[in-house]
Structure formats: structure tokens, C-alpha cells
Amino acid sequence: ALLEPLQHWISSDFNGHYLPGRRSIAVIVEKLGPHGAVALAKALTPENAIVANKMSELIARHGDDESKRVASENLAKTAKSLGKNIRPDFWKAMGSICGEPIRRFTLDFVGQHNGEVESQQNGLICIFTGGTGTGCGEGCTQPGDFDGLFSVAEDERQDERIRAAAYDALREHGNAELSTRFLKMIDDQDARYRATGIDIAVHLGGAKVVVPALEQIGSRRDPWPWMHK
């Protein structure tokens, strides 16, 4: 019975109720714990997008799995309603919660070639890498995200900054099994692409994975025939 009036009170004037004091939202949510966090999560609507970052910080701190699931779903729905240019602080809000709906939305958003390079880059940094000094957290990449991140990283239509952010996410959150996919880049004609492949493969799998691949190339009569074209 408390949830609905609390949600309404939060939504009616979040900034006014957020101010320090014994009746502030932060104090009440802390006292109520997950119940208060659920009320916040349900209040994550487009109307409250401007304060979503503050709300998400409280949910991340005091919420349980259920409140974070609701928050992830509502943040993803709100993000869709905001259009192309999502504010950096809203990406931070989503980065502090993560969850499958947010990760799926971000990969779809980045893959749409919508021209909002800065917003796309912010999304990749906040959701998948964390980003030093951005306030986005640690990043929340899951193994199921790797295919989508590879699609972004290998898409030549994407801006270089977006591709670089996708590669950073794969480098930081990948595993040894993933390193074999990067070994395929060693044969590419683009020197930067080759260097990226070697760097990430070494980082994920170590020299024992990369050295045999390089030795195999070196044993060819003509290791890189395209160099003569």
C-alpha cells in the first residue's frame, strides 16, 4: 500500500524532495531499502529523465535484483523515447544499473548509424567499458554481448571513435576463448587493424595464443602477398 503513494511523492518533485534533511528521498529510500528502491525504479519515466542519474544512484546503492530489473526495463523504455541524442548523464544512469534491457538497447542504438556519434560513444563507454573518470561505473559487459560488440567494431561505416570504444570493451571484458577471433585480424591489410588484433589477442590469451599464429604466417613463402599489389 505504501509503494504507490511513495512513487507519486517521488515523481511529483524529485529535486525538492532530494534536498538534505530527515525527510529527503535519500534518507527514506535508505530506511526502506529495496521497497524504496522499487518505488524509485517505477518512477523512472520520461518525465523524470532529467533526474534519472540521481535516482539510479540510489537504486544501485539500496536496491535488490528486482528493483534493478525494473529500473533497467524503465530506463531502456525511457531512452527509446528520448530519440537520437541521449544526454551523458542519462547514459551514466543506465551505466549504474545495466541489465539485459539496457545492454540490448545500447547495442541497437549504436548499430543504427543515426549520426549522433558523441551519444553513441557515451553509450558504449558507460554501458560496456565503464570509462575512467566518467562516473559510469565498471562497465557491465556479458558474454552474450560479444557478437554485438564485434559487429560494431568491425563495421567500417561506423565512426572510428565508436569502433575504438567497442574494441576497448572487448579488450577489457573478453576472455581467452575470444582471443581466437582477434587472431583473424592479423592477416588484414590495414596495419592499425593488425596491431589492434595482436594487442587484444595477447591481452586476452597471452603469448601462447599469438606466437603460433605469427609463426604460421612467417612460415609462408609470401606471408602477406597483398603488400606487393
Tab-separated table of C-alpha atoms in Angstrom:
chain	number	residue	atom	x	y	z
A	1	ALA	CA	0.000	0.000	0.000
A	2	LEU	CA	2.950	2.292	0.602
A	3	LEU	CA	4.520	1.814	-2.831
A	4	GLU	CA	2.054	3.816	-4.946
A	5	PRO	CA	1.906	6.987	-2.776
A	6	LEU	CA	5.696	6.876	-2.345
A	7	GLN	CA	6.153	6.614	-6.115
A	8	HIS	CA	3.794	9.575	-6.616
A	9	TRP	CA	5.635	11.631	-3.967
A	10	ILE	CA	8.994	10.886	-5.626
A	11	SER	CA	7.701	11.821	-9.079
A	12	SER	CA	5.912	14.994	-8.008
A	13	ASP	CA	9.052	16.954	-7.095
A	14	PHE	CA	12.166	14.809	-7.063
A	15	ASN	CA	14.665	17.662	-6.791
A	16	GLY	CA	12.699	19.333	-3.989
A	17	HIS	CA	12.416	16.075	-2.068
A	18	TYR	CA	16.039	15.140	-2.769
A	19	LEU	CA	17.414	18.023	-0.689
A	20	PRO	CA	19.232	17.051	2.531
A	21	GLY	CA	17.059	16.556	5.586
A	22	ARG	CA	15.441	13.881	7.656
A	23	ARG	CA	12.596	13.528	5.134
A	24	SER	CA	14.722	13.561	1.992
A	25	ILE	CA	14.294	10.877	-0.660
A	26	ALA	CA	17.807	9.553	0.019
A	27	VAL	CA	17.045	9.042	3.726
A	28	ILE	CA	13.666	7.423	3.078
A	29	VAL	CA	14.995	5.053	0.421
A	30	GLU	CA	17.889	4.103	2.700
A	31	LYS	CA	15.443	3.315	5.534
A	32	LEU	CA	13.046	1.374	3.305
A	33	GLY	CA	15.780	-0.435	1.397
A	34	PRO	CA	14.593	-2.493	-1.588
A	35	HIS	CA	10.963	-1.344	-1.131
A	36	GLY	CA	12.023	2.274	-1.540
A	37	ALA	CA	14.264	1.359	-4.464
A	38	VAL	CA	11.327	-0.301	-6.252
A	39	ALA	CA	9.319	2.915	-5.895
A	40	LEU	CA	12.212	4.824	-7.437
A	41	ALA	CA	12.546	2.271	-10.250
A	42	LYS	CA	8.844	2.577	-11.118
A	43	ALA	CA	9.242	6.372	-11.203
A	44	LEU	CA	11.963	6.187	-13.891
A	45	THR	CA	9.741	7.608	-16.629
A	46	PRO	CA	10.419	10.082	-19.472
A	47	GLU	CA	9.057	12.858	-17.250
A	48	ASN	CA	11.822	12.138	-14.735
A	49	ALA	CA	14.622	11.636	-17.276
A	50	ILE	CA	16.424	14.795	-16.146
A	51	VAL	CA	16.907	13.341	-12.630
A	52	ALA	CA	17.381	9.702	-13.690
A	53	ASN	CA	21.064	9.757	-12.753
A	54	LYS	CA	20.346	10.655	-9.103
A	55	MET	CA	17.534	8.126	-8.947
A	56	SER	CA	19.691	5.369	-10.429
A	57	GLU	CA	22.497	6.017	-7.956
A	58	LEU	CA	20.076	5.406	-5.072
A	59	ILE	CA	18.691	2.260	-6.728
A	60	ALA	CA	22.198	0.903	-7.329
A	61	ARG	CA	23.095	1.563	-3.691
A	62	HIS	CA	19.942	0.343	-1.921
A	63	GLY	CA	18.074	-1.838	-4.417
A	64	ASP	CA	17.817	-5.586	-4.825
A	65	ASP	CA	17.767	-7.645	-8.028
A	66	GLU	CA	14.068	-6.987	-8.597
A	67	SER	CA	14.280	-3.202	-8.232
A	68	LYS	CA	17.313	-3.147	-10.564
A	69	ARG	CA	15.442	-5.276	-13.102
A	70	VAL	CA	12.522	-2.830	-13.067
A	71	ALA	CA	14.936	0.098	-13.295
A	72	SER	CA	16.724	-1.452	-16.282
A	73	GLU	CA	13.443	-2.001	-18.133
A	74	ASN	CA	12.161	1.522	-17.420
A	75	LEU	CA	15.450	3.222	-18.278
A	76	ALA	CA	15.593	1.380	-21.603
A	77	LYS	CA	11.984	2.372	-22.393
A	78	THR	CA	12.702	5.980	-21.471
A	79	ALA	CA	15.882	6.005	-23.560
A	80	LYS	CA	13.875	4.905	-26.607
A	81	SER	CA	11.507	7.812	-26.078
A	82	LEU	CA	14.373	10.339	-25.917
A	83	GLY	CA	15.357	9.897	-29.551
A	84	LYS	CA	18.843	10.086	-31.010
A	85	ASN	CA	20.720	12.418	-28.725
A	86	ILE	CA	20.712	10.960	-25.213
A	87	ARG	CA	22.354	13.168	-22.587
A	88	PRO	CA	25.630	11.960	-20.968
A	89	ASP	CA	24.040	11.964	-17.509
A	90	PHE	CA	21.290	9.619	-18.739
A	91	TRP	CA	23.927	7.225	-20.098
A	92	LYS	CA	25.525	7.363	-16.650
A	93	ALA	CA	22.178	6.459	-15.119
A	94	MET	CA	21.918	3.426	-17.375
A	95	GLY	CA	25.561	2.527	-16.734
A	96	SER	CA	24.979	2.413	-12.985
A	97	ILE	CA	22.078	-0.049	-13.386
A	98	CYS	CA	22.935	-2.080	-16.519
A	99	GLY	CA	20.858	-5.219	-17.029
A	100	GLU	CA	19.841	-7.003	-20.216
A	101	PRO	CA	17.296	-4.380	-21.439
A	102	ILE	CA	19.889	-1.597	-21.216
A	103	ARG	CA	22.669	-3.590	-22.864
A	104	ARG	CA	20.358	-4.649	-25.701
A	105	PHE	CA	19.105	-1.088	-26.204
A	106	THR	CA	22.665	0.287	-26.323
A	107	LEU	CA	23.868	-2.194	-28.941
A	108	ASP	CA	20.782	-1.481	-31.073
A	109	PHE	CA	21.234	2.281	-30.632
A	110	VAL	CA	24.900	2.227	-31.640
A	111	GLY	CA	24.250	-0.009	-34.637
A	112	GLN	CA	21.645	2.298	-36.164
A	113	HIS	CA	24.134	4.756	-37.773
A	114	ASN	CA	21.996	7.630	-36.562
A	115	GLY	CA	24.786	10.214	-36.803
A	116	GLU	CA	24.881	11.058	-33.095
A	117	VAL	CA	28.493	9.950	-32.693
A	118	GLU	CA	29.054	11.538	-29.287
A	119	SER	CA	25.930	9.957	-27.826
A	120	GLN	CA	26.752	6.558	-29.328
A	121	GLN	CA	30.279	6.752	-27.933
A	122	ASN	CA	28.982	7.761	-24.491
A	123	GLY	CA	26.685	4.752	-24.560
A	124	LEU	CA	29.450	2.288	-25.371
A	125	ILE	CA	31.710	3.779	-22.708
A	126	CYS	CA	29.115	3.862	-19.938
A	127	ILE	CA	27.481	0.507	-20.544
A	128	PHE	CA	30.334	-1.662	-21.749
A	129	THR	CA	33.620	-0.189	-20.536
A	130	GLY	CA	32.804	1.990	-17.532
A	131	GLY	CA	35.171	4.695	-18.718
A	132	THR	CA	37.793	6.234	-16.449
A	133	GLY	CA	36.556	9.388	-14.761
A	134	THR	CA	33.114	9.349	-16.387
A	135	GLY	CA	31.180	8.233	-13.327
A	136	CYS	CA	29.705	5.356	-15.330
A	137	GLY	CA	30.859	2.540	-13.054
A	138	GLU	CA	32.840	-0.549	-14.015
A	139	GLY	CA	31.016	-1.486	-17.196
A	140	CYS	CA	28.669	-4.451	-17.412
A	141	THR	CA	29.576	-6.496	-20.476
A	142	GLN	CA	28.256	-10.066	-20.566
A	143	PRO	CA	29.456	-12.899	-22.861
A	144	GLY	CA	26.222	-12.634	-24.815
A	145	ASP	CA	27.156	-9.073	-25.804
A	146	PHE	CA	30.363	-10.041	-27.618
A	147	ASP	CA	28.771	-10.712	-31.017
A	148	GLY	CA	27.040	-7.337	-30.979
A	149	LEU	CA	30.218	-5.554	-29.932
A	150	PHE	CA	32.161	-7.309	-32.695
A	151	SER	CA	29.555	-6.185	-35.223
A	152	VAL	CA	30.028	-2.574	-34.110
A	153	ALA	CA	33.833	-2.815	-34.003
A	154	GLU	CA	34.119	-4.368	-37.468
A	155	ASP	CA	31.559	-2.114	-39.154
A	156	GLU	CA	33.565	0.192	-41.429
A	157	ARG	CA	30.598	2.563	-41.706
A	158	GLN	CA	30.946	3.411	-38.027
A	159	ASP	CA	32.917	6.390	-36.807
A	160	GLU	CA	36.447	5.428	-35.674
A	161	ARG	CA	35.710	6.610	-32.113
A	162	ILE	CA	32.777	4.234	-31.821
A	163	ARG	CA	34.743	1.310	-33.240
A	164	ALA	CA	37.578	2.064	-30.807
A	165	ALA	CA	35.167	2.097	-27.849
A	166	ALA	CA	33.758	-1.273	-28.933
A	167	TYR	CA	37.258	-2.733	-29.191
A	168	ASP	CA	38.058	-1.342	-25.721
A	169	ALA	CA	35.022	-3.132	-24.306
A	170	LEU	CA	36.049	-6.410	-25.914
A	171	ARG	CA	39.624	-5.995	-24.690
A	172	GLU	CA	38.622	-5.243	-21.101
A	173	HIS	CA	35.824	-7.785	-20.704
A	174	GLY	CA	36.701	-10.575	-23.122
A	175	ASN	CA	38.157	-13.985	-22.306
A	176	ALA	CA	40.812	-16.326	-23.665
A	177	GLU	CA	38.314	-18.033	-25.978
A	178	LEU	CA	37.548	-14.683	-27.566
A	179	SER	CA	41.223	-14.135	-28.442
A	180	THR	CA	40.993	-16.516	-31.424
A	181	ARG	CA	38.567	-14.127	-33.130
A	182	PHE	CA	41.152	-11.383	-32.950
A	183	LEU	CA	43.846	-13.588	-34.470
A	184	LYS	CA	41.938	-13.431	-37.756
A	185	MET	CA	42.739	-9.707	-37.849
A	186	ILE	CA	46.481	-10.429	-38.161
A	187	ASP	CA	46.066	-11.087	-41.881
A	188	ASP	CA	44.274	-7.807	-42.576
A	189	GLN	CA	45.792	-5.286	-44.995
A	190	ASP	CA	45.220	-2.379	-42.597
A	191	ALA	CA	48.245	-2.041	-40.300
A	192	ARG	CA	46.180	-0.464	-37.498
A	193	TYR	CA	43.692	-3.310	-37.697
A	194	ARG	CA	46.506	-5.883	-37.484
A	195	ALA	CA	48.036	-4.091	-34.492
A	196	THR	CA	44.669	-3.975	-32.723
A	197	GLY	CA	44.123	-7.682	-33.315
A	198	ILE	CA	47.544	-8.635	-31.952
A	199	ASP	CA	47.235	-6.335	-28.940
A	200	ILE	CA	43.815	-7.657	-27.877
A	201	ALA	CA	44.692	-11.300	-28.609
A	202	VAL	CA	47.811	-11.005	-26.427
A	203	HIS	CA	45.843	-9.257	-23.697
A	204	LEU	CA	43.140	-11.937	-23.636
A	205	GLY	CA	45.047	-15.112	-24.460
A	206	GLY	CA	48.699	-14.351	-23.841
A	207	ALA	CA	51.749	-15.071	-25.983
A	208	LYS	CA	50.936	-18.791	-26.100
A	209	VAL	CA	47.927	-17.976	-28.284
A	210	VAL	CA	49.502	-15.339	-30.532
A	211	VAL	CA	53.010	-16.681	-31.178
A	212	PRO	CA	51.876	-19.838	-33.050
A	213	ALA	CA	49.661	-17.708	-35.301
A	214	LEU	CA	52.543	-15.356	-36.111
A	215	GLU	CA	54.884	-18.305	-36.718
A	216	GLN	CA	52.366	-19.790	-39.123
A	217	ILE	CA	52.273	-16.541	-41.103
A	218	GLY	CA	56.074	-16.310	-41.030
A	219	SER	CA	56.422	-19.836	-42.421
A	220	ARG	CA	54.616	-18.904	-45.633
A	221	ARG	CA	56.642	-18.359	-48.762
A	222	ASP	CA	54.938	-14.969	-49.083
A	223	PRO	CA	53.448	-14.048	-45.670
A	224	TRP	CA	51.380	-11.057	-46.857
A	225	PRO	CA	51.009	-11.185	-50.673
A	226	TRP	CA	48.762	-8.107	-50.722
A	227	MET	CA	51.819	-5.988	-49.775
A	228	HIS	CA	53.106	-6.353	-53.350
A	229	LYS	CA	49.953	-5.068	-55.016
